[in-house]
Short mmCIF file of C-alpha atoms and ligand atoms in Angstrom, two decimals:
data_model
loop_
_atom_site.label_atom_id
_atom_site.label_comp_id
_atom_site.label_asym_id
_atom_site.label_seq_id
_atom_site.Cartn_x
_atom_site.Cartn_y
_atom_site.Cartn_z
CA VAL A 560 2.02 28.28 1.56
CA THR A 561 4.50 28.65 -1.45
CA VAL A 562 5.61 25.26 -2.63
CA ASP A 563 8.88 25.40 -4.78
CA ARG A 564 7.65 23.69 -7.99
CA ALA A 565 11.07 23.45 -9.65
CA ARG A 566 12.61 21.82 -6.51
CA LEU A 567 9.66 19.25 -6.23
CA GLU A 568 10.15 18.45 -9.99
CA ARG A 569 13.83 18.11 -9.83
CA ARG A 570 13.63 15.80 -6.88
CA ILE A 571 11.03 13.58 -8.60
CA ALA A 572 13.63 13.21 -11.33
CA GLU A 573 16.55 12.72 -8.85
CA LEU A 574 14.73 9.99 -6.86
CA SER A 575 13.30 8.16 -9.80
CA ALA A 576 16.75 7.85 -11.29
CA ILE A 577 17.56 5.51 -8.48
CA GLY A 578 16.67 2.13 -9.82
CA GLY A 579 15.08 3.71 -12.69
CA SER A 580 15.35 3.71 -16.45
CA GLY A 581 13.06 6.08 -18.42
CA THR A 582 9.79 6.07 -16.46
CA SER A 583 10.29 2.56 -15.14
CA VAL A 584 11.47 2.25 -11.57
CA THR A 585 12.57 -1.01 -9.89
CA ARG A 586 13.54 -0.05 -6.20
CA LEU A 587 12.88 -3.23 -4.23
CA GLY A 588 12.70 -3.28 -0.48
CA LEU A 589 16.02 -3.42 1.31
CA SER A 590 17.98 -3.42 -1.93
CA ALA A 591 21.04 -1.27 -2.57
CA ASP A 592 18.85 1.10 -4.56
CA GLU A 593 16.33 1.52 -1.76
CA GLN A 594 19.31 2.28 0.51
CA ARG A 595 20.69 4.86 -1.82
CA ALA A 596 17.11 6.44 -2.02
CA ARG A 597 17.16 6.57 1.70
CA GLU A 598 20.51 8.34 1.82
CA LEU A 599 19.42 10.90 -0.75
CA ILE A 600 16.19 11.64 1.21
CA GLY A 601 18.12 11.76 4.59
CA GLY A 602 20.60 14.17 2.91
CA TRP A 603 17.79 16.60 2.00
CA LEU A 604 16.28 16.51 5.43
CA ARG A 605 19.64 17.02 7.11
CA ALA A 606 20.39 20.03 4.92
CA ARG A 607 17.30 21.69 6.35
CA GLY A 608 18.31 20.98 9.82
CA ALA A 609 16.58 17.74 10.68
CA THR A 610 17.79 15.17 13.03
CA VAL A 611 18.08 12.16 10.79
CA TRP A 612 18.20 8.51 11.63
CA ARG A 613 17.32 5.06 10.49
CA ASP A 614 15.61 2.56 12.49
CA ALA A 615 16.07 -1.31 12.91
CA ALA A 616 13.61 -1.86 10.06
CA ALA A 617 15.43 0.58 7.81
CA ASN A 618 12.83 3.25 7.94
CA VAL A 619 14.47 6.72 7.50
CA TYR A 620 13.22 9.58 9.71
CA GLY A 621 14.04 13.30 9.83
CA ARG A 622 12.78 15.31 13.00
CA PHE A 623 12.27 19.02 12.79
CA GLY A 624 11.26 21.53 15.47
CA GLU A 625 12.34 22.11 19.06
CA GLY A 626 8.82 21.69 20.31
CA THR A 627 8.09 19.03 22.87
CA GLY A 628 5.19 16.65 23.03
CA PRO A 629 3.94 14.16 20.52
CA ALA A 630 5.20 14.56 16.91
CA VAL A 631 3.31 14.85 13.65
CA LEU A 632 4.50 12.11 11.32
CA VAL A 633 4.33 12.58 7.58
CA GLY A 634 5.66 10.56 4.72
CA SER A 635 5.16 7.43 2.57
CA HIS A 636 7.36 4.51 1.38
CA ILE A 637 10.41 4.63 -0.88
CA ASP A 638 10.42 1.15 -2.49
CA SER A 639 8.61 0.17 -5.56
CA VAL A 640 7.36 -3.00 -7.29
CA PRO A 641 9.60 -4.43 -10.10
CA GLU A 642 9.13 -2.18 -13.11
CA GLY A 643 6.85 0.11 -11.36
CA GLY A 644 6.49 3.86 -11.78
CA ARG A 645 7.96 7.04 -10.45
CA PHE A 646 5.24 8.00 -8.10
CA ASP A 647 3.82 5.18 -5.96
CA GLY A 648 5.17 5.86 -2.50
CA ALA A 649 7.94 8.23 -3.68
CA LEU A 650 5.56 11.07 -4.28
CA GLY A 651 4.36 11.00 -0.69
CA VAL A 652 7.80 11.17 0.58
CA LEU A 653 8.81 13.97 -1.81
CA CYS A 654 5.70 15.93 -0.92
CA ALA A 655 6.25 15.54 2.82
CA VAL A 656 9.88 16.81 2.31
CA GLU A 657 8.55 19.72 0.14
CA ALA A 658 5.67 20.57 2.58
CA VAL A 659 8.17 20.95 5.48
CA GLU A 660 10.67 22.96 3.37
CA ALA A 661 7.85 25.20 2.13
CA LEU A 662 6.67 26.03 5.63
CA LEU A 663 10.36 26.55 6.64
CA ASP A 664 10.88 28.90 3.67
CA ASP A 665 7.69 30.73 4.81
CA GLY A 666 9.17 31.27 8.26
CA VAL A 667 6.83 28.91 9.97
CA ARG A 668 8.19 27.51 13.33
CA PHE A 669 6.90 24.31 14.54
CA ARG A 670 5.34 24.30 17.95
CA ARG A 671 5.48 20.55 18.03
CA PRO A 672 7.93 18.33 16.37
CA VAL A 673 7.42 17.17 12.85
CA GLU A 674 8.88 13.82 11.52
CA VAL A 675 9.22 13.17 7.99
CA VAL A 676 9.42 9.40 7.39
CA GLY A 677 10.31 7.19 4.35
CA TRP A 678 8.99 3.66 5.02
CA CYS A 679 11.02 0.64 3.99
CA ASP A 680 9.65 -2.09 1.77
CA GLU A 681 5.88 -1.39 1.64
CA GLU A 682 5.38 -3.45 -1.48
CA GLY A 683 6.58 -6.65 -0.06
CA ALA A 684 7.57 -7.46 -3.67
CA ARG A 685 10.85 -9.11 -2.59
CA PHE A 686 10.22 -10.88 0.78
CA GLY A 687 6.50 -11.11 0.54
CA ILE A 688 5.72 -9.01 3.51
CA GLY A 689 3.77 -6.00 2.47
CA LEU A 690 3.93 -2.77 4.70
CA PHE A 691 7.06 -4.18 6.18
CA GLY A 692 8.68 -0.95 7.52
CA SER A 693 5.48 0.56 8.91
CA SER A 694 4.40 -2.88 10.50
CA ALA A 695 7.68 -2.82 12.34
CA ALA A 696 7.26 0.70 13.63
CA PHE A 697 3.78 0.02 14.81
CA GLY A 698 4.41 -3.32 16.33
CA ARG A 699 2.28 -5.29 13.72
CA LEU A 700 5.04 -7.44 12.00
CA PRO A 701 4.07 -11.05 11.51
CA ASP A 702 5.88 -13.58 13.63
CA GLY A 703 9.24 -14.71 12.17
CA ALA A 704 9.32 -11.82 9.60
CA ALA A 705 13.13 -11.45 9.85
CA ALA A 706 13.67 -15.07 8.74
CA ARG A 707 11.65 -14.52 5.41
CA ALA A 708 13.91 -14.93 2.45
CA ASP A 709 13.86 -13.56 -1.06
CA ARG A 710 14.23 -15.75 -4.08
CA THR A 711 18.04 -16.12 -3.69
CA GLY A 712 17.49 -17.34 -0.02
CA LEU A 713 18.73 -13.99 1.54
CA THR A 714 16.68 -13.13 4.55
CA ILE A 715 15.33 -9.82 5.77
CA ALA A 716 17.68 -10.15 8.68
CA ASP A 717 20.67 -10.65 6.29
CA ALA A 718 19.47 -7.66 4.16
CA LEU A 719 19.29 -5.45 7.37
CA ARG A 720 22.67 -6.56 8.59
CA ALA A 721 24.21 -5.78 5.17
CA ILE A 722 23.23 -2.02 5.70
CA GLY A 723 24.50 -2.20 9.33
CA GLU A 724 21.38 -2.82 11.29
CA SER A 725 21.14 -5.58 13.95
CA GLY A 726 18.99 -7.81 11.79
CA ASP A 727 16.02 -7.70 14.21
CA PRO A 728 13.30 -5.32 12.71
CA VAL A 729 11.00 -5.90 15.74
CA ARG A 730 13.27 -3.28 17.43
CA ALA A 731 11.90 -0.57 15.22
CA LYS A 732 8.55 -0.43 17.27
CA ARG A 733 8.02 2.97 18.69
CA GLU A 734 5.85 4.32 21.41
CA THR A 735 2.61 5.61 19.74
CA SER A 736 2.24 8.13 22.74
CA GLY A 737 5.12 9.99 20.96
CA LEU A 738 2.90 10.52 17.87
CA ALA A 739 0.00 12.89 17.53
CA ALA A 740 -0.89 12.09 13.94
CA TYR A 741 0.31 10.46 10.81
CA LEU A 742 -0.29 12.04 7.40
CA GLU A 743 0.29 10.35 4.10
CA LEU A 744 0.06 11.62 0.64
CA HIS A 745 -0.09 9.01 -1.94
CA ILE A 746 -1.16 8.62 -5.72
CA GLU A 747 -4.58 7.22 -6.18
CA GLN A 748 -3.96 3.75 -7.64
CA GLY A 749 -7.25 3.68 -9.50
CA PRO A 750 -9.05 5.81 -11.97
CA ARG A 751 -11.85 7.62 -9.92
CA LEU A 752 -10.03 11.04 -9.58
CA ALA A 753 -8.94 10.95 -13.37
CA GLU A 754 -12.58 10.10 -14.34
CA ARG A 755 -14.06 12.92 -12.33
CA GLY A 756 -11.33 15.36 -13.55
CA LEU A 757 -10.23 16.15 -9.98
CA PRO A 758 -6.51 16.35 -8.79
CA LEU A 759 -7.03 15.46 -5.08
CA GLY A 760 -9.21 13.05 -3.01
CA VAL A 761 -9.32 12.45 0.63
CA VAL A 762 -9.32 8.92 1.92
CA SER A 763 -12.06 7.87 4.31
CA ASP A 764 -11.43 4.14 4.66
CA ILE A 765 -8.87 1.65 3.62
CA VAL A 766 -10.33 -1.71 2.42
CA GLY A 767 -10.53 -5.01 4.33
CA ILE A 768 -8.91 -7.83 2.45
CA LEU A 769 -9.33 -11.72 2.52
CA HIS A 770 -6.59 -13.74 0.88
CA ALA A 771 -7.32 -17.43 0.39
CA ARG A 772 -6.40 -20.54 -1.54
CA VAL A 773 -9.01 -22.72 -2.98
CA THR A 774 -8.30 -26.27 -3.86
CA VAL A 775 -10.69 -28.25 -6.00
CA TYR A 776 -10.30 -32.06 -5.95
CA GLY A 777 -11.70 -33.88 -9.04
CA ARG A 778 -10.65 -37.07 -10.62
CA GLN A 779 -7.75 -37.47 -12.96
CA ASP A 780 -8.74 -39.42 -16.02
CA HIS A 781 -7.83 -40.21 -19.67
CA ALA A 782 -8.99 -37.45 -21.79
CA GLY A 783 -10.04 -39.73 -24.71
CA ALA A 784 -11.43 -42.76 -22.76
CA THR A 785 -13.50 -40.91 -20.15
CA VAL A 786 -17.08 -40.07 -21.45
CA MET A 787 -18.21 -36.63 -20.48
CA SER A 788 -20.93 -38.01 -18.18
CA ALA A 789 -18.38 -39.75 -16.09
CA ARG A 790 -15.99 -36.94 -15.44
CA GLN A 791 -15.07 -35.08 -12.30
CA ASP A 792 -13.10 -32.28 -13.99
CA ALA A 793 -11.43 -30.01 -11.37
CA LEU A 794 -10.53 -27.28 -13.78
CA ALA A 795 -14.15 -27.06 -15.28
CA ALA A 796 -15.39 -26.78 -11.77
CA ALA A 797 -12.90 -24.20 -10.81
CA SER A 798 -13.84 -22.14 -13.94
CA GLU A 799 -17.34 -21.92 -12.86
CA MET A 800 -16.15 -20.91 -9.35
CA VAL A 801 -13.96 -18.10 -10.73
CA LEU A 802 -16.91 -16.68 -12.55
CA ALA A 803 -19.08 -17.00 -9.37
CA VAL A 804 -16.38 -14.86 -7.58
CA GLU A 805 -16.81 -12.21 -10.27
CA SER A 806 -20.62 -12.21 -9.90
CA ALA A 807 -20.54 -12.17 -6.10
CA ALA A 808 -18.32 -9.13 -6.06
CA ARG A 809 -20.34 -7.32 -8.70
CA ALA A 810 -23.44 -7.96 -6.62
CA LEU A 811 -22.17 -6.00 -3.59
CA PRO A 812 -21.43 -2.11 -3.44
CA ASP A 813 -17.73 -1.27 -3.09
CA ALA A 814 -16.56 -4.88 -3.21
CA VAL A 815 -14.06 -6.48 -5.59
CA GLY A 816 -13.10 -10.22 -6.01
CA THR A 817 -10.16 -11.41 -8.00
CA VAL A 818 -8.73 -14.74 -8.96
CA GLY A 819 -5.16 -14.02 -10.19
CA GLU A 820 -3.42 -17.33 -9.89
CA ILE A 821 -4.49 -20.81 -10.99
CA ALA A 822 -2.73 -24.14 -11.15
CA VAL A 823 -3.84 -27.33 -12.71
CA ARG A 824 -2.65 -30.84 -11.78
CA PRO A 825 -1.31 -32.79 -13.47
CA GLY A 826 -1.37 -30.30 -16.33
CA ALA A 827 -1.27 -32.11 -19.45
CA LYS A 828 -3.41 -31.70 -22.58
CA ASN A 829 -4.67 -35.32 -22.70
CA VAL A 830 -5.59 -35.61 -19.04
CA VAL A 831 -8.73 -34.61 -17.36
CA PRO A 832 -7.62 -32.26 -14.53
CA GLY A 833 -7.50 -34.04 -11.30
CA GLU A 834 -6.81 -31.10 -9.07
CA CYS A 835 -6.93 -27.27 -9.40
CA VAL A 836 -5.68 -24.60 -6.98
CA PHE A 837 -6.66 -21.02 -7.29
CA SER A 838 -6.05 -17.80 -5.37
CA LEU A 839 -8.73 -15.62 -3.91
CA ASP A 840 -8.48 -11.91 -3.33
CA LEU A 841 -11.79 -10.36 -1.77
CA ARG A 842 -11.94 -6.77 -0.68
CA ALA A 843 -14.64 -4.30 0.44
CA ARG A 844 -14.82 -0.92 1.98
CA ASP A 845 -16.22 -2.16 5.34
CA GLU A 846 -16.11 -5.35 7.42
CA ALA A 847 -19.63 -6.32 6.91
CA THR A 848 -19.33 -6.29 3.19
CA VAL A 849 -16.05 -8.28 3.33
CA GLU A 850 -17.85 -10.96 5.45
CA GLN A 851 -20.85 -10.99 3.17
CA LEU A 852 -18.74 -11.38 0.13
CA THR A 853 -16.79 -14.20 1.77
CA ARG A 854 -20.01 -15.97 2.69
CA ASP A 855 -21.33 -15.59 -0.85
CA VAL A 856 -18.14 -16.88 -2.43
CA ARG A 857 -17.98 -19.98 -0.05
CA ALA A 858 -21.63 -20.79 -0.72
CA ALA A 859 -21.07 -20.52 -4.55
CA ILE A 860 -17.92 -22.79 -4.35
CA ARG A 861 -20.00 -25.47 -2.30
CA ARG A 862 -22.91 -25.27 -4.66
CA ILE A 863 -20.88 -25.60 -7.78
CA GLY A 864 -18.83 -28.45 -6.21
CA ASP A 865 -21.95 -30.23 -5.20
CA SER A 866 -23.43 -29.99 -8.68
CA ARG A 867 -20.28 -31.33 -10.23
CA GLY A 868 -19.48 -33.99 -7.79
CA VAL A 869 -16.00 -32.48 -6.82
CA LYS A 870 -14.80 -31.68 -3.36
CA SER A 871 -13.12 -28.39 -2.42
CA SER A 872 -11.51 -26.76 0.46
CA VAL A 873 -10.96 -22.97 1.12
CA ASP A 874 -7.72 -22.06 3.18
CA VAL A 875 -7.63 -18.58 4.45
CA LEU A 876 -4.01 -17.16 4.26
CA SER A 877 -4.51 -13.64 5.56
CA ARG A 878 -7.32 -11.40 6.65
CA VAL A 879 -6.69 -7.61 6.95
CA ALA A 880 -9.45 -5.62 8.58
CA ALA A 881 -10.99 -2.60 6.91
CA VAL A 882 -9.72 0.55 8.57
CA PRO A 883 -11.68 3.73 8.75
CA LEU A 884 -9.29 6.61 8.98
CA ASP A 885 -9.49 9.38 11.45
CA PRO A 886 -12.67 11.66 10.75
CA LYS A 887 -10.92 14.92 12.18
CA LEU A 888 -8.05 14.51 9.85
CA ARG A 889 -10.19 13.60 7.05
CA ASP A 890 -12.07 16.88 7.55
CA LEU A 891 -8.73 18.71 7.88
CA PHE A 892 -7.65 17.36 4.45
CA LEU A 893 -11.01 18.23 2.82
CA ARG A 894 -10.59 21.84 4.22
CA CYS A 895 -6.98 22.10 3.05
CA ALA A 896 -7.81 20.88 -0.46
CA LYS A 897 -10.49 23.46 -0.61
CA GLN A 898 -7.98 26.06 0.39
CA VAL A 899 -5.94 25.18 -2.66
CA GLY A 900 -9.06 25.28 -4.89
CA VAL A 901 -10.04 21.58 -4.97
CA ASP A 902 -13.38 20.32 -4.05
CA ALA A 903 -11.94 16.92 -2.99
CA PRO A 904 -14.25 13.82 -2.98
CA GLU A 905 -13.95 11.39 -0.21
CA LEU A 906 -12.64 8.02 -1.47
CA PHE A 907 -11.94 4.68 0.03
CA SER A 908 -8.64 3.12 -0.73
CA GLY A 909 -8.82 -0.34 -2.53
CA ALA A 910 -5.08 -0.96 -1.86
CA GLY A 911 -3.54 -1.52 1.51
CA HIS A 912 -1.24 1.48 2.78
CA ASP A 913 1.23 2.10 5.53
CA ALA A 914 -1.48 4.41 6.90
CA GLU A 915 -3.55 1.47 8.14
CA ASN A 916 -0.69 0.40 10.51
CA SER A 917 -0.62 3.80 12.27
CA GLN A 918 -4.41 3.99 12.44
CA LEU A 919 -4.73 0.40 13.77
CA ALA A 920 -2.11 1.22 16.38
CA GLY A 921 -4.15 4.07 17.68
CA VAL A 922 -2.28 7.07 15.95
CA PRO A 923 -4.98 9.24 14.34
CA THR A 924 -4.23 8.94 10.61
CA GLY A 925 -5.23 10.82 7.37
CA MET A 926 -4.51 10.22 3.75
CA LEU A 927 -4.63 12.52 0.71
CA PHE A 928 -4.79 11.07 -2.77
CA VAL A 929 -3.24 12.68 -5.78
CA ARG A 930 -4.57 11.83 -9.21
CA SER A 931 -2.62 9.35 -11.27
CA THR A 932 -3.24 8.90 -14.89
CA GLY A 933 -1.94 5.63 -16.22
CA GLY A 934 -2.92 3.56 -13.14
CA SER A 935 -0.17 2.52 -10.90
CA HIS A 936 2.47 -0.30 -10.42
CA ASN A 937 3.52 0.32 -13.92
CA PRO A 938 5.86 2.75 -15.71
CA ASN A 939 3.02 4.84 -17.01
CA GLU A 940 1.76 6.07 -13.64
CA LEU A 941 1.79 9.78 -13.66
CA ALA A 942 1.06 12.68 -11.24
CA THR A 943 1.47 15.78 -13.20
CA PRO A 944 3.65 18.60 -11.75
CA ASP A 945 0.45 20.68 -11.31
CA ASP A 946 -1.27 17.99 -9.33
CA ALA A 947 1.90 17.25 -7.23
CA VAL A 948 2.12 21.00 -6.39
CA LEU A 949 -1.42 21.04 -5.36
CA GLY A 950 -0.95 17.94 -3.23
CA ALA A 951 2.13 19.25 -1.58
CA ARG A 952 0.45 22.59 -0.92
CA ALA A 953 -2.65 20.78 0.68
CA LEU A 954 -0.23 18.76 2.77
CA ALA A 955 1.65 21.76 3.96
CA LEU A 956 -1.43 23.48 5.06
CA ALA A 957 -2.49 20.41 6.99
CA LEU A 958 0.97 20.34 8.59
CA LYS A 959 0.82 23.86 9.50
CA GLU A 960 -2.54 23.54 11.12
CA LEU A 961 -1.35 20.49 13.21
CA ALA A 962 2.17 21.61 14.13
CA GLY A 963 2.75 25.35 12.92
ZN1 ZN B 1169 2.27 2.74 -2.48
#
């Protein structure tokens, strides 16, 4: 397959100009910029003969091929985080378009339909619902999603109506019997490929995640008059708990634990903290490890609370199961990577992806990672043109095998 490198590079620049300034891109879900990006992508697809439509959750699709039977779906998301980069999500959509065009350029005729998709609002940066578009398409939206509002009070339903949709994203749900497979290319959001000097990796699993809120109840006291032996300092206890989260995650293979938010009440320099609330983000490659890590962290929080005479509670806010992706598609991507000269390692994904929704809905799903230097969710994220071309070629070969 011959990928048109100049076309791919030009489109990376064209798409990142929408909501972009320099290498920084802000293209939030359901914003005017995301809508412009959808129109740009839809235009490319239409120009190559696709039937293009937008669904009730503002996902954009382009369907190729006269073949009947279930389609092969390929794509990624078109939104970004605030002040993110040019590649997270965007590269997967651009490489999907390029892979289809490269096959068409080579005269390949699709024996089954191929659909390119650009998912709406994967990041959840504006309304707080991550994987919004793919959740809608695969019937996995949380209840009441349409009523969720951004900081200005505008709801998802309002934002959908503003671009001409009904305002009910649940209607985007599609029949999974119409889909043979979903393929997604995405930049790796960690350093593993860069460290190994490899341009491509194949995703084996997507991590399981537990989000919780921990509240530590101490006793608010005067910072001068309360002797050290008489204190129940909520923040000092929480500090030990934060370090215990770190140790617990370090002790397990392929597990991570993060406390990213903390609030102290009442929050004054001359008051012993009476209450402390912190966030908990626990992730691991497989369910058993997520459960183990959760048990270890809960036990540590109890133990530290007891030893310091403070009470605490742990409220679970969300729990996403670890998702093993389809083994046949994993092997297909490993083979296709080899065909473009890359001995791609199998990696698990520490971030959530739209691909977990399709797999959980029963659509065989495969994911290909492209090396990103400079991490992700920042303006320095970078997939080089060489790496992007390798990714697009491997993706095209996989598409050809499934639908060519
Ligand atoms: Zn992404």
